């Protein structure tokens, strides 16, 4: 709790205490009740709770963020906006929203998760209702597979019991042990309730580099054919992407029942980024730092990035992932 907030709470409670000493026993009971009520009101005002004061989706803001902050991802932007808006506008969804984001490193998958959180939860990624799992941190040992399955189920159930509008982000799905994610399949299915808990208003987001090769190949094919990247549509990628992920033995989604039973609502492809997108990232980062965006500096940063294929230098190897550190060097 911030010092100012704590001071306000203590002031209210101390005021109630002074009033208690000033009145007769009958009035004292009323004042104590009033003080407790005010204390609870302030506590609820300052402490995040699972209600509309702290969880309120802003579709207009999400659309603006996707348009002004996410670069080179026309397909992903469109899918994310429609999927999240449709889901959050439905007071009685049949199942949780399940998004699987795929693409090469630095293309914006984590960033999109952040934008969704910021436009659903008042506290954004710092919300106590947003939960992030990273394979190498939370599930590092293959020998603990059964333990992880039990823990994962308990974590999901416990957090959704606390707030139905919870959001779960699974990073590094390509490094997760195959089969582990299947332990939460029942929570993603079309069930009204499981053991008295409804999971239908929760959001599950899987992030993975798996399938990145097929996305890159499609982007390269369009580039070599002289076609604009904005001509690439979801239908050009979706089937090959889902098959690539499903059949990737090194992926946490390998032969998963989540795909087999069609529980993933959208496979969202993130295209590799070109030079112009890296420039946009650099300009946006300068703006975020409160610095006047400098086109020359942005160009310097973009030129310093490694591109592939080597002969043509079309796509950034690391997307926009190193832009922040590179800006420190040039500014």
PDB file of C-alpha atoms in Angstrom:
ATOM      1  CA  UNK A   1       0.000   0.000   0.000  1.00  0.00           C
ATOM      2  CA  UNK A   2       1.286   3.481  -0.879  1.00  0.00           C
ATOM      3  CA  UNK A   3       2.193   5.778   2.080  1.00  0.00           C
ATOM      4  CA  UNK A   4      -0.523   8.282   1.187  1.00  0.00           C
ATOM      5  CA  UNK A   5      -3.147   5.555   1.040  1.00  0.00           C
ATOM      6  CA  UNK A   6      -2.002   4.084   4.340  1.00  0.00           C
ATOM      7  CA  UNK A   7      -2.134   7.513   5.974  1.00  0.00           C
ATOM      8  CA  UNK A   8      -5.685   8.025   4.731  1.00  0.00           C
ATOM      9  CA  UNK A   9      -6.814   4.695   6.151  1.00  0.00           C
ATOM     10  CA  UNK A  10      -5.157   5.317   9.535  1.00  0.00           C
ATOM     11  CA  UNK A  11      -6.664   8.804   9.664  1.00  0.00           C
ATOM     12  CA  UNK A  12     -10.178   7.461   9.139  1.00  0.00           C
ATOM     13  CA  UNK A  13      -9.734   4.766  11.764  1.00  0.00           C
ATOM     14  CA  UNK A  14      -8.192   7.185  14.299  1.00  0.00           C
ATOM     15  CA  UNK A  15     -11.020   9.643  13.709  1.00  0.00           C
ATOM     16  CA  UNK A  16     -13.511   6.889  14.459  1.00  0.00           C
ATOM     17  CA  UNK A  17     -11.590   6.145  17.661  1.00  0.00           C
ATOM     18  CA  UNK A  18     -11.815   9.782  18.806  1.00  0.00           C
ATOM     19  CA  UNK A  19     -15.531   9.805  18.123  1.00  0.00           C
ATOM     20  CA  UNK A  20     -15.995   6.649  20.159  1.00  0.00           C
ATOM     21  CA  UNK A  21     -14.659   8.403  23.292  1.00  0.00           C
ATOM     22  CA  UNK A  22     -16.903  11.392  22.706  1.00  0.00           C
ATOM     23  CA  UNK A  23     -20.282   9.642  22.751  1.00  0.00           C
ATOM     24  CA  UNK A  24     -22.405   7.553  25.100  1.00  0.00           C
ATOM     25  CA  UNK A  25     -22.418   3.689  24.808  1.00  0.00           C
ATOM     26  CA  UNK A  26     -25.360   3.526  22.381  1.00  0.00           C
ATOM     27  CA  UNK A  27     -23.880   6.129  20.051  1.00  0.00           C
ATOM     28  CA  UNK A  28     -20.490   4.465  20.412  1.00  0.00           C
ATOM     29  CA  UNK A  29     -21.836   1.299  18.800  1.00  0.00           C
ATOM     30  CA  UNK A  30     -23.028   3.305  15.794  1.00  0.00           C
ATOM     31  CA  UNK A  31     -19.717   5.169  15.440  1.00  0.00           C
ATOM     32  CA  UNK A  32     -17.644   1.994  15.669  1.00  0.00           C
ATOM     33  CA  UNK A  33     -19.813   0.454  12.972  1.00  0.00           C
ATOM     34  CA  UNK A  34     -19.402   3.562  10.851  1.00  0.00           C
ATOM     35  CA  UNK A  35     -15.634   3.490  11.286  1.00  0.00           C
ATOM     36  CA  UNK A  36     -15.455  -0.182  10.335  1.00  0.00           C
ATOM     37  CA  UNK A  37     -17.618   0.436   7.279  1.00  0.00           C
ATOM     38  CA  UNK A  38     -15.438   3.337   6.164  1.00  0.00           C
ATOM     39  CA  UNK A  39     -12.341   1.247   6.763  1.00  0.00           C
ATOM     40  CA  UNK A  40     -13.699  -1.574   4.607  1.00  0.00           C
ATOM     41  CA  UNK A  41     -14.724   0.893   1.909  1.00  0.00           C
ATOM     42  CA  UNK A  42     -11.256   2.419   1.742  1.00  0.00           C
ATOM     43  CA  UNK A  43      -9.624  -1.008   1.845  1.00  0.00           C
ATOM     44  CA  UNK A  44     -11.799  -2.209  -1.045  1.00  0.00           C
ATOM     45  CA  UNK A  45     -11.023   0.988  -2.917  1.00  0.00           C
ATOM     46  CA  UNK A  46      -7.283   0.569  -2.563  1.00  0.00           C
ATOM     47  CA  UNK A  47      -6.981  -3.220  -2.658  1.00  0.00           C
ATOM     48  CA  UNK A  48      -7.578  -4.952  -5.989  1.00  0.00           C
ATOM     49  CA  UNK A  49     -10.729  -7.024  -6.083  1.00  0.00           C
ATOM     50  CA  UNK A  50     -12.522  -9.133  -8.675  1.00  0.00           C
ATOM     51  CA  UNK A  51     -15.130  -6.594  -9.727  1.00  0.00           C
ATOM     52  CA  UNK A  52     -15.822  -4.000 -12.406  1.00  0.00           C
ATOM     53  CA  UNK A  53     -13.852  -1.354 -10.516  1.00  0.00           C
ATOM     54  CA  UNK A  54     -10.661  -3.300 -11.204  1.00  0.00           C
ATOM     55  CA  UNK A  55     -11.627  -5.402 -14.227  1.00  0.00           C
ATOM     56  CA  UNK A  56     -13.189  -3.444 -17.073  1.00  0.00           C
ATOM     57  CA  UNK A  57     -12.399  -4.121 -20.718  1.00  0.00           C
ATOM     58  CA  UNK A  58     -11.695  -1.133 -22.970  1.00  0.00           C
ATOM     59  CA  UNK A  59     -12.067  -2.213 -26.595  1.00  0.00           C
ATOM     60  CA  UNK A  60     -11.369   1.260 -27.991  1.00  0.00           C
ATOM     61  CA  UNK A  61      -8.111   1.510 -26.080  1.00  0.00           C
ATOM     62  CA  UNK A  62      -7.008  -1.985 -27.131  1.00  0.00           C
ATOM     63  CA  UNK A  63      -7.659  -1.129 -30.782  1.00  0.00           C
ATOM     64  CA  UNK A  64      -5.651   2.088 -30.443  1.00  0.00           C
ATOM     65  CA  UNK A  65      -2.778   0.284 -28.711  1.00  0.00           C
ATOM     66  CA  UNK A  66      -2.608  -2.426 -31.344  1.00  0.00           C
ATOM     67  CA  UNK A  67      -2.614   0.181 -34.107  1.00  0.00           C
ATOM     68  CA  UNK A  68      -0.004   2.495 -32.598  1.00  0.00           C
ATOM     69  CA  UNK A  69       2.281   0.133 -30.659  1.00  0.00           C
ATOM     70  CA  UNK A  70       2.328  -3.216 -32.494  1.00  0.00           C
ATOM     71  CA  UNK A  71       4.169  -3.064 -35.814  1.00  0.00           C
ATOM     72  CA  UNK A  72       4.067  -5.350 -38.834  1.00  0.00           C
ATOM     73  CA  UNK A  73       1.366  -7.635 -37.441  1.00  0.00           C
ATOM     74  CA  UNK A  74      -1.806  -6.904 -39.386  1.00  0.00           C
ATOM     75  CA  UNK A  75      -3.106 -10.464 -38.993  1.00  0.00           C
ATOM     76  CA  UNK A  76      -2.404 -10.741 -35.275  1.00  0.00           C
ATOM     77  CA  UNK A  77      -3.875  -7.288 -34.544  1.00  0.00           C
ATOM     78  CA  UNK A  78      -7.130  -8.111 -36.279  1.00  0.00           C
ATOM     79  CA  UNK A  79      -7.529 -11.516 -34.625  1.00  0.00           C
ATOM     80  CA  UNK A  80      -6.639 -10.302 -31.129  1.00  0.00           C
ATOM     81  CA  UNK A  81      -9.013  -7.329 -31.274  1.00  0.00           C
ATOM     82  CA  UNK A  82     -11.984  -9.368 -32.525  1.00  0.00           C
ATOM     83  CA  UNK A  83     -11.332 -12.367 -30.288  1.00  0.00           C
ATOM     84  CA  UNK A  84     -10.853 -10.434 -27.045  1.00  0.00           C
ATOM     85  CA  UNK A  85     -13.655  -7.947 -27.758  1.00  0.00           C
ATOM     86  CA  UNK A  86     -16.110 -10.705 -28.604  1.00  0.00           C
ATOM     87  CA  UNK A  87     -15.176 -12.729 -25.546  1.00  0.00           C
ATOM     88  CA  UNK A  88     -15.208  -9.861 -23.036  1.00  0.00           C
ATOM     89  CA  UNK A  89     -18.545  -8.605 -24.396  1.00  0.00           C
ATOM     90  CA  UNK A  90     -20.176 -11.968 -23.696  1.00  0.00           C
ATOM     91  CA  UNK A  91     -21.472 -12.291 -20.138  1.00  0.00           C
ATOM     92  CA  UNK A  92     -22.061 -15.996 -20.615  1.00  0.00           C
ATOM     93  CA  UNK A  93     -19.302 -17.548 -22.799  1.00  0.00           C
ATOM     94  CA  UNK A  94     -19.477 -21.270 -23.431  1.00  0.00           C
ATOM     95  CA  UNK A  95     -15.778 -21.796 -22.736  1.00  0.00           C
ATOM     96  CA  UNK A  96     -12.649 -19.837 -21.795  1.00  0.00           C
ATOM     97  CA  UNK A  97     -10.863 -17.815 -24.466  1.00  0.00           C
ATOM     98  CA  UNK A  98      -7.804 -19.774 -25.608  1.00  0.00           C
ATOM     99  CA  UNK A  99      -5.243 -18.044 -27.829  1.00  0.00           C
ATOM    100  CA  UNK A 100      -2.044 -19.610 -29.114  1.00  0.00           C
ATOM    101  CA  UNK A 101       0.456 -17.001 -30.320  1.00  0.00           C
ATOM    102  CA  UNK A 102       3.231 -18.187 -32.628  1.00  0.00           C
ATOM    103  CA  UNK A 103       6.199 -16.565 -34.291  1.00  0.00           C
ATOM    104  CA  UNK A 104       9.899 -15.839 -34.189  1.00  0.00           C
ATOM    105  CA  UNK A 105      11.484 -14.096 -31.227  1.00  0.00           C
ATOM    106  CA  UNK A 106      10.933 -10.359 -30.887  1.00  0.00           C
ATOM    107  CA  UNK A 107       7.823 -10.199 -33.061  1.00  0.00           C
ATOM    108  CA  UNK A 108       5.435  -9.053 -30.304  1.00  0.00           C
ATOM    109  CA  UNK A 109       3.871 -12.125 -28.648  1.00  0.00           C
ATOM    110  CA  UNK A 110       4.692 -11.118 -25.069  1.00  0.00           C
ATOM    111  CA  UNK A 111       3.887  -7.519 -25.877  1.00  0.00           C
ATOM    112  CA  UNK A 112       0.390  -8.435 -27.075  1.00  0.00           C
ATOM    113  CA  UNK A 113      -0.240 -10.334 -23.833  1.00  0.00           C
ATOM    114  CA  UNK A 114       0.731  -7.154 -22.005  1.00  0.00           C
ATOM    115  CA  UNK A 115      -1.630  -5.018 -24.117  1.00  0.00           C
ATOM    116  CA  UNK A 116      -4.520  -7.386 -23.435  1.00  0.00           C
ATOM    117  CA  UNK A 117      -3.839  -7.300 -19.695  1.00  0.00           C
ATOM    118  CA  UNK A 118      -3.564  -3.498 -19.665  1.00  0.00           C
ATOM    119  CA  UNK A 119      -6.958  -3.156 -21.344  1.00  0.00           C
ATOM    120  CA  UNK A 120      -8.753  -5.708 -19.177  1.00  0.00           C
ATOM    121  CA  UNK A 121      -7.234  -5.155 -15.729  1.00  0.00           C
ATOM    122  CA  UNK A 122      -6.718  -1.795 -14.063  1.00  0.00           C
ATOM    123  CA  UNK A 123      -3.362  -3.032 -12.747  1.00  0.00           C
ATOM    124  CA  UNK A 124      -2.319  -4.534 -16.095  1.00  0.00           C
ATOM    125  CA  UNK A 125       0.368  -7.196 -15.852  1.00  0.00           C
ATOM    126  CA  UNK A 126       0.772  -6.353 -12.165  1.00  0.00           C
ATOM    127  CA  UNK A 127      -2.766  -7.506 -11.481  1.00  0.00           C
ATOM    128  CA  UNK A 128      -3.108 -10.319  -8.956  1.00  0.00           C
ATOM    129  CA  UNK A 129      -5.487 -11.916 -11.466  1.00  0.00           C
ATOM    130  CA  UNK A 130      -2.846 -12.208 -14.209  1.00  0.00           C
ATOM    131  CA  UNK A 131      -0.643 -15.287 -13.874  1.00  0.00           C
ATOM    132  CA  UNK A 132       2.472 -16.044 -15.923  1.00  0.00           C
ATOM    133  CA  UNK A 133       4.033 -19.475 -16.236  1.00  0.00           C
ATOM    134  CA  UNK A 134       7.467 -19.906 -17.811  1.00  0.00           C
ATOM    135  CA  UNK A 135       8.499 -23.439 -18.704  1.00  0.00           C
ATOM    136  CA  UNK A 136      12.138 -23.236 -17.680  1.00  0.00           C
ATOM    137  CA  UNK A 137      11.263 -21.561 -14.371  1.00  0.00           C
ATOM    138  CA  UNK A 138       8.104 -23.364 -13.263  1.00  0.00           C
ATOM    139  CA  UNK A 139       8.540 -26.776 -14.939  1.00  0.00           C
ATOM    140  CA  UNK A 140      12.309 -27.317 -15.254  1.00  0.00           C
ATOM    141  CA  UNK A 141      12.716 -31.023 -14.357  1.00  0.00           C
ATOM    142  CA  UNK A 142      11.293 -33.817 -16.498  1.00  0.00           C
ATOM    143  CA  UNK A 143      11.454 -36.148 -13.506  1.00  0.00           C
ATOM    144  CA  UNK A 144       8.812 -34.017 -11.755  1.00  0.00           C
ATOM    145  CA  UNK A 145       6.266 -34.349 -14.562  1.00  0.00           C
ATOM    146  CA  UNK A 146       3.449 -35.813 -12.416  1.00  0.00           C
ATOM    147  CA  UNK A 147       4.048 -33.270  -9.652  1.00  0.00           C
ATOM    148  CA  UNK A 148       3.865 -30.418 -12.145  1.00  0.00           C
ATOM    149  CA  UNK A 149       0.565 -31.717 -13.521  1.00  0.00           C
ATOM    150  CA  UNK A 150      -0.992 -31.722 -10.060  1.00  0.00           C
ATOM    151  CA  UNK A 151       0.439 -28.310  -9.168  1.00  0.00           C
ATOM    152  CA  UNK A 152      -0.733 -26.788 -12.441  1.00  0.00           C
ATOM    153  CA  UNK A 153      -4.270 -28.035 -11.915  1.00  0.00           C
ATOM    154  CA  UNK A 154      -4.299 -26.701  -8.355  1.00  0.00           C
ATOM    155  CA  UNK A 155      -2.903 -23.317  -9.410  1.00  0.00           C
ATOM    156  CA  UNK A 156      -5.503 -22.873 -12.127  1.00  0.00           C
ATOM    157  CA  UNK A 157      -8.392 -24.037  -9.968  1.00  0.00           C
ATOM    158  CA  UNK A 158      -7.340 -21.938  -6.967  1.00  0.00           C
ATOM    159  CA  UNK A 159      -6.925 -18.735  -8.951  1.00  0.00           C
ATOM    160  CA  UNK A 160     -10.145 -19.103 -10.942  1.00  0.00           C
ATOM    161  CA  UNK A 161     -12.009 -19.867  -7.712  1.00  0.00           C
ATOM    162  CA  UNK A 162     -10.687 -16.541  -6.446  1.00  0.00           C
ATOM    163  CA  UNK A 163     -11.623 -14.656  -9.640  1.00  0.00           C
ATOM    164  CA  UNK A 164     -13.422 -16.059 -12.654  1.00  0.00           C
ATOM    165  CA  UNK A 165     -11.951 -13.307 -14.857  1.00  0.00           C
ATOM    166  CA  UNK A 166      -8.404 -14.587 -14.414  1.00  0.00           C
ATOM    167  CA  UNK A 167      -5.806 -14.554 -17.186  1.00  0.00           C
ATOM    168  CA  UNK A 168      -3.092 -17.188 -17.574  1.00  0.00           C
ATOM    169  CA  UNK A 169      -0.069 -16.718 -19.832  1.00  0.00           C
ATOM    170  CA  UNK A 170       2.116 -19.727 -20.644  1.00  0.00           C
ATOM    171  CA  UNK A 171       5.429 -18.537 -22.054  1.00  0.00           C
ATOM    172  CA  UNK A 172       8.003 -20.761 -23.817  1.00  0.00           C
ATOM    173  CA  UNK A 173       5.477 -23.409 -24.788  1.00  0.00           C
ATOM    174  CA  UNK A 174       8.080 -24.785 -27.195  1.00  0.00           C
ATOM    175  CA  UNK A 175      10.198 -25.675 -24.137  1.00  0.00           C
ATOM    176  CA  UNK A 176       7.416 -27.250 -22.077  1.00  0.00           C
ATOM    177  CA  UNK A 177       7.369 -31.012 -21.595  1.00  0.00           C
ATOM    178  CA  UNK A 178       4.933 -32.561 -24.109  1.00  0.00           C
ATOM    179  CA  UNK A 179       1.746 -33.709 -22.439  1.00  0.00           C
ATOM    180  CA  UNK A 180       1.975 -31.409 -19.428  1.00  0.00           C
ATOM    181  CA  UNK A 181      -0.440 -28.822 -20.787  1.00  0.00           C
ATOM    182  CA  UNK A 182      -3.038 -31.565 -21.332  1.00  0.00           C
ATOM    183  CA  UNK A 183      -3.507 -31.662 -17.559  1.00  0.00           C
ATOM    184  CA  UNK A 184      -5.600 -28.475 -17.797  1.00  0.00           C
ATOM    185  CA  UNK A 185      -7.702 -29.626 -20.781  1.00  0.00           C
ATOM    186  CA  UNK A 186     -10.903 -29.985 -18.705  1.00  0.00           C
ATOM    187  CA  UNK A 187     -10.625 -26.328 -17.682  1.00  0.00           C
ATOM    188  CA  UNK A 188     -10.579 -25.226 -21.333  1.00  0.00           C
ATOM    189  CA  UNK A 189     -13.508 -27.357 -22.442  1.00  0.00           C
ATOM    190  CA  UNK A 190     -17.238 -26.687 -22.750  1.00  0.00           C
ATOM    191  CA  UNK A 191     -18.199 -27.340 -19.129  1.00  0.00           C
ATOM    192  CA  UNK A 192     -20.579 -25.219 -17.119  1.00  0.00           C
ATOM    193  CA  UNK A 193     -18.716 -26.045 -13.887  1.00  0.00           C
ATOM    194  CA  UNK A 194     -16.082 -28.488 -12.663  1.00  0.00           C
ATOM    195  CA  UNK A 195     -16.241 -29.301  -8.954  1.00  0.00           C
ATOM    196  CA  UNK A 196     -18.313 -26.201  -8.461  1.00  0.00           C
ATOM    197  CA  UNK A 197     -15.917 -23.888 -10.332  1.00  0.00           C
ATOM    198  CA  UNK A 198     -16.694 -22.207 -13.659  1.00  0.00           C
ATOM    199  CA  UNK A 199     -13.699 -21.515 -15.916  1.00  0.00           C
ATOM    200  CA  UNK A 200     -15.693 -20.037 -18.794  1.00  0.00           C
ATOM    201  CA  UNK A 201     -14.708 -16.400 -18.190  1.00  0.00           C
ATOM    202  CA  UNK A 202     -10.962 -17.034 -17.922  1.00  0.00           C
ATOM    203  CA  UNK A 203      -8.387 -16.233 -20.618  1.00  0.00           C
ATOM    204  CA  UNK A 204      -5.556 -18.628 -21.514  1.00  0.00           C
ATOM    205  CA  UNK A 205      -2.697 -17.455 -23.754  1.00  0.00           C
ATOM    206  CA  UNK A 206       0.063 -19.740 -25.022  1.00  0.00           C
ATOM    207  CA  UNK A 207       3.263 -18.193 -26.392  1.00  0.00           C
ATOM    208  CA  UNK A 208       5.592 -20.203 -28.576  1.00  0.00           C
ATOM    209  CA  UNK A 209       8.331 -19.982 -31.192  1.00  0.00           C
ATOM    210  CA  UNK A 210       7.023 -23.292 -32.571  1.00  0.00           C
ATOM    211  CA  UNK A 211       5.593 -22.846 -36.031  1.00  0.00           C
ATOM    212  CA  UNK A 212       7.824 -19.841 -36.627  1.00  0.00           C
ATOM    213  CA  UNK A 213       9.588 -21.549 -39.520  1.00  0.00           C
ATOM    214  CA  UNK A 214       6.385 -22.070 -41.495  1.00  0.00           C
ATOM    215  CA  UNK A 215       5.353 -18.444 -40.878  1.00  0.00           C
ATOM    216  CA  UNK A 216       8.751 -17.202 -42.059  1.00  0.00           C
ATOM    217  CA  UNK A 217       8.615 -19.402 -45.146  1.00  0.00           C
ATOM    218  CA  UNK A 218       5.227 -17.996 -46.127  1.00  0.00           C
ATOM    219  CA  UNK A 219       6.468 -14.436 -45.594  1.00  0.00           C
ATOM    220  CA  UNK A 220       9.557 -15.165 -47.698  1.00  0.00           C
ATOM    221  CA  UNK A 221       7.433 -16.703 -50.469  1.00  0.00           C
ATOM    222  CA  UNK A 222       5.314 -13.561 -50.646  1.00  0.00           C
ATOM    223  CA  UNK A 223       8.404 -11.322 -50.633  1.00  0.00           C
ATOM    224  CA  UNK A 224      10.132 -13.307 -53.400  1.00  0.00           C
ATOM    225  CA  UNK A 225       6.968 -13.189 -55.468  1.00  0.00           C
ATOM    226  CA  UNK A 226       6.986  -9.396 -55.155  1.00  0.00           C
ATOM    227  CA  UNK A 227       3.788  -9.383 -53.122  1.00  0.00           C
ATOM    228  CA  UNK A 228       3.129  -7.022 -50.218  1.00  0.00           C
ATOM    229  CA  UNK A 229       3.212  -8.617 -46.753  1.00  0.00           C
ATOM    230  CA  UNK A 230      -0.226  -7.056 -46.013  1.00  0.00           C
ATOM    231  CA  UNK A 231      -1.609  -9.440 -48.657  1.00  0.00           C
ATOM    232  CA  UNK A 232      -0.845 -12.391 -46.375  1.00  0.00           C
ATOM    233  CA  UNK A 233      -4.075 -13.637 -44.806  1.00  0.00           C
ATOM    234  CA  UNK A 234      -4.811 -15.975 -41.923  1.00  0.00           C
ATOM    235  CA  UNK A 235      -5.932 -18.669 -44.346  1.00  0.00           C
ATOM    236  CA  UNK A 236      -2.420 -18.669 -45.854  1.00  0.00           C
ATOM    237  CA  UNK A 237      -0.956 -19.647 -42.476  1.00  0.00           C
ATOM    238  CA  UNK A 238      -3.524 -21.202 -40.143  1.00  0.00           C
ATOM    239  CA  UNK A 239      -3.600 -24.788 -41.398  1.00  0.00           C
ATOM    240  CA  UNK A 240       0.162 -25.167 -41.835  1.00  0.00           C
ATOM    241  CA  UNK A 241       0.727 -23.440 -38.479  1.00  0.00           C
ATOM    242  CA  UNK A 242      -1.570 -25.709 -36.466  1.00  0.00           C
ATOM    243  CA  UNK A 243      -0.156 -28.828 -38.152  1.00  0.00           C
ATOM    244  CA  UNK A 244       3.416 -27.646 -37.598  1.00  0.00           C
ATOM    245  CA  UNK A 245       2.771 -27.065 -33.898  1.00  0.00           C
ATOM    246  CA  UNK A 246       0.820 -30.289 -33.419  1.00  0.00           C
ATOM    247  CA  UNK A 247       3.553 -32.396 -35.041  1.00  0.00           C
ATOM    248  CA  UNK A 248       6.541 -30.668 -33.430  1.00  0.00           C
ATOM    249  CA  UNK A 249       7.940 -33.204 -30.954  1.00  0.00           C
ATOM    250  CA  UNK A 250       9.915 -30.483 -29.186  1.00  0.00           C
ATOM    251  CA  UNK A 251       6.822 -28.400 -28.502  1.00  0.00           C
ATOM    252  CA  UNK A 252       4.635 -28.451 -25.408  1.00  0.00           C
ATOM    253  CA  UNK A 253       1.693 -28.606 -27.807  1.00  0.00           C
ATOM    254  CA  UNK A 254       2.935 -31.794 -29.504  1.00  0.00           C
ATOM    255  CA  UNK A 255      -0.040 -34.083 -30.131  1.00  0.00           C
ATOM    256  CA  UNK A 256      -1.940 -32.191 -27.472  1.00  0.00           C
ATOM    257  CA  UNK A 257      -5.628 -32.850 -26.964  1.00  0.00           C
ATOM    258  CA  UNK A 258      -6.111 -29.077 -26.835  1.00  0.00           C
ATOM    259  CA  UNK A 259      -5.552 -29.006 -30.591  1.00  0.00           C
ATOM    260  CA  UNK A 260      -7.036 -32.422 -31.299  1.00  0.00           C
ATOM    261  CA  UNK A 261     -10.285 -31.446 -29.559  1.00  0.00           C
ATOM    262  CA  UNK A 262     -10.332 -27.955 -31.110  1.00  0.00           C
ATOM    263  CA  UNK A 263     -10.084 -26.139 -27.785  1.00  0.00           C
ATOM    264  CA  UNK A 264      -7.657 -23.505 -29.096  1.00  0.00           C
ATOM    265  CA  UNK A 265      -9.881 -20.718 -30.419  1.00  0.00           C
ATOM    266  CA  UNK A 266      -7.237 -19.016 -32.525  1.00  0.00           C
ATOM    267  CA  UNK A 267      -3.734 -19.819 -33.706  1.00  0.00           C
ATOM    268  CA  UNK A 268      -2.315 -16.329 -34.100  1.00  0.00           C
ATOM    269  CA  UNK A 269       0.685 -15.965 -36.449  1.00  0.00           C
ATOM    270  CA  UNK A 270       3.266 -13.227 -35.875  1.00  0.00           C
ATOM    271  CA  UNK A 271       5.171 -12.328 -39.026  1.00  0.00           C
ATOM    272  CA  UNK A 272       8.938 -11.684 -39.065  1.00  0.00           C
ATOM    273  CA  UNK A 273       9.772  -7.970 -38.923  1.00  0.00           C
ATOM    274  CA  UNK A 274      11.384  -5.951 -41.688  1.00  0.00           C
ATOM    275  CA  UNK A 275      13.743  -2.952 -41.457  1.00  0.00           C
ATOM    276  CA  UNK A 276      10.875  -0.430 -41.455  1.00  0.00           C
ATOM    277  CA  UNK A 277       9.247  -2.167 -38.506  1.00  0.00           C
ATOM    278  CA  UNK A 278      12.477  -2.068 -36.514  1.00  0.00           C
ATOM    279  CA  UNK A 279      12.621   1.682 -37.170  1.00  0.00           C
ATOM    280  CA  UNK A 280       9.047   2.001 -35.893  1.00  0.00           C
ATOM    281  CA  UNK A 281       9.966   0.061 -32.758  1.00  0.00           C
ATOM    282  CA  UNK A 282      12.904   2.382 -32.092  1.00  0.00           C
ATOM    283  CA  UNK A 283      10.764   5.489 -32.574  1.00  0.00           C
ATOM    284  CA  UNK A 284       8.084   4.098 -30.256  1.00  0.00           C
ATOM    285  CA  UNK A 285      10.649   3.239 -27.573  1.00  0.00           C
ATOM    286  CA  UNK A 286      12.034   6.779 -27.646  1.00  0.00           C
ATOM    287  CA  UNK A 287       8.517   8.155 -27.280  1.00  0.00           C
ATOM    288  CA  UNK A 288       7.853   5.793 -24.356  1.00  0.00           C
ATOM    289  CA  UNK A 289      10.985   7.148 -22.656  1.00  0.00           C
ATOM    290  CA  UNK A 290       9.708  10.678 -22.958  1.00  0.00           C
ATOM    291  CA  UNK A 291      12.364  11.524 -25.526  1.00  0.00           C
ATOM    292  CA  UNK A 292      11.654  13.281 -28.812  1.00  0.00           C
ATOM    293  CA  UNK A 293      11.718  10.501 -31.457  1.00  0.00           C
ATOM    294  CA  UNK A 294      14.742  10.935 -33.748  1.00  0.00           C
ATOM    295  CA  UNK A 295      14.506   9.367 -37.208  1.00  0.00           C
ATOM    296  CA  UNK A 296      18.290   9.351 -37.662  1.00  0.00           C
ATOM    297  CA  UNK A 297      18.827   7.502 -34.389  1.00  0.00           C
ATOM    298  CA  UNK A 298      16.077   5.016 -35.276  1.00  0.00           C
ATOM    299  CA  UNK A 299      17.757   4.352 -38.629  1.00  0.00           C
ATOM    300  CA  UNK A 300      21.117   3.825 -36.918  1.00  0.00           C
ATOM    301  CA  UNK A 301      19.562   1.290 -34.549  1.00  0.00           C
ATOM    302  CA  UNK A 302      17.783  -0.518 -37.383  1.00  0.00           C
ATOM    303  CA  UNK A 303      20.955  -0.726 -39.472  1.00  0.00           C
ATOM    304  CA  UNK A 304      22.768  -2.319 -36.542  1.00  0.00           C
ATOM    305  CA  UNK A 305      20.302  -5.206 -36.381  1.00  0.00           C
ATOM    306  CA  UNK A 306      21.127  -8.587 -37.992  1.00  0.00           C
ATOM    307  CA  UNK A 307      18.855  -9.620 -40.856  1.00  0.00           C
ATOM    308  CA  UNK A 308      18.177 -12.816 -42.800  1.00  0.00           C
ATOM    309  CA  UNK A 309      18.529 -14.339 -45.358  1.00  0.00           C
ATOM    310  CA  UNK A 310      22.090 -13.035 -45.381  1.00  0.00           C
ATOM    311  CA  UNK A 311      22.074 -12.344 -49.102  1.00  0.00           C
ATOM    312  CA  UNK A 312      18.885 -10.253 -49.023  1.00  0.00           C
ATOM    313  CA  UNK A 313      18.661  -9.007 -45.396  1.00  0.00           C
ATOM    314  CA  UNK A 314      14.861  -9.008 -45.384  1.00  0.00           C
ATOM    315  CA  UNK A 315      13.814  -9.924 -41.843  1.00  0.00           C
ATOM    316  CA  UNK A 316      15.261  -9.042 -38.459  1.00  0.00           C
ATOM    317  CA  UNK A 317      16.714 -12.123 -36.731  1.00  0.00           C
ATOM    318  CA  UNK A 318      15.594 -10.932 -33.283  1.00  0.00           C
ATOM    319  CA  UNK A 319      12.704  -8.767 -34.333  1.00  0.00           C
ATOM    320  CA  UNK A 320      12.557  -5.761 -31.996  1.00  0.00           C
ATOM    321  CA  UNK A 321      13.876  -7.629 -28.972  1.00  0.00           C
ATOM    322  CA  UNK A 322      17.221  -5.802 -28.666  1.00  0.00           C
ATOM    323  CA  UNK A 323      15.971  -2.331 -29.541  1.00  0.00           C
ATOM    324  CA  UNK A 324      15.851  -1.097 -25.941  1.00  0.00           C
ATOM    325  CA  UNK A 325      19.485  -1.941 -25.227  1.00  0.00           C
ATOM    326  CA  UNK A 326      20.670  -0.637 -28.597  1.00  0.00           C
ATOM    327  CA  UNK A 327      18.971   2.694 -27.970  1.00  0.00           C
ATOM    328  CA  UNK A 328      21.004   3.042 -24.781  1.00  0.00           C
ATOM    329  CA  UNK A 329      24.113   2.917 -26.953  1.00  0.00           C
ATOM    330  CA  UNK A 330      22.965   5.460 -29.529  1.00  0.00           C
ATOM    331  CA  UNK A 331      21.317   7.977 -27.206  1.00  0.00           C
TER     332      UNK A 331
END
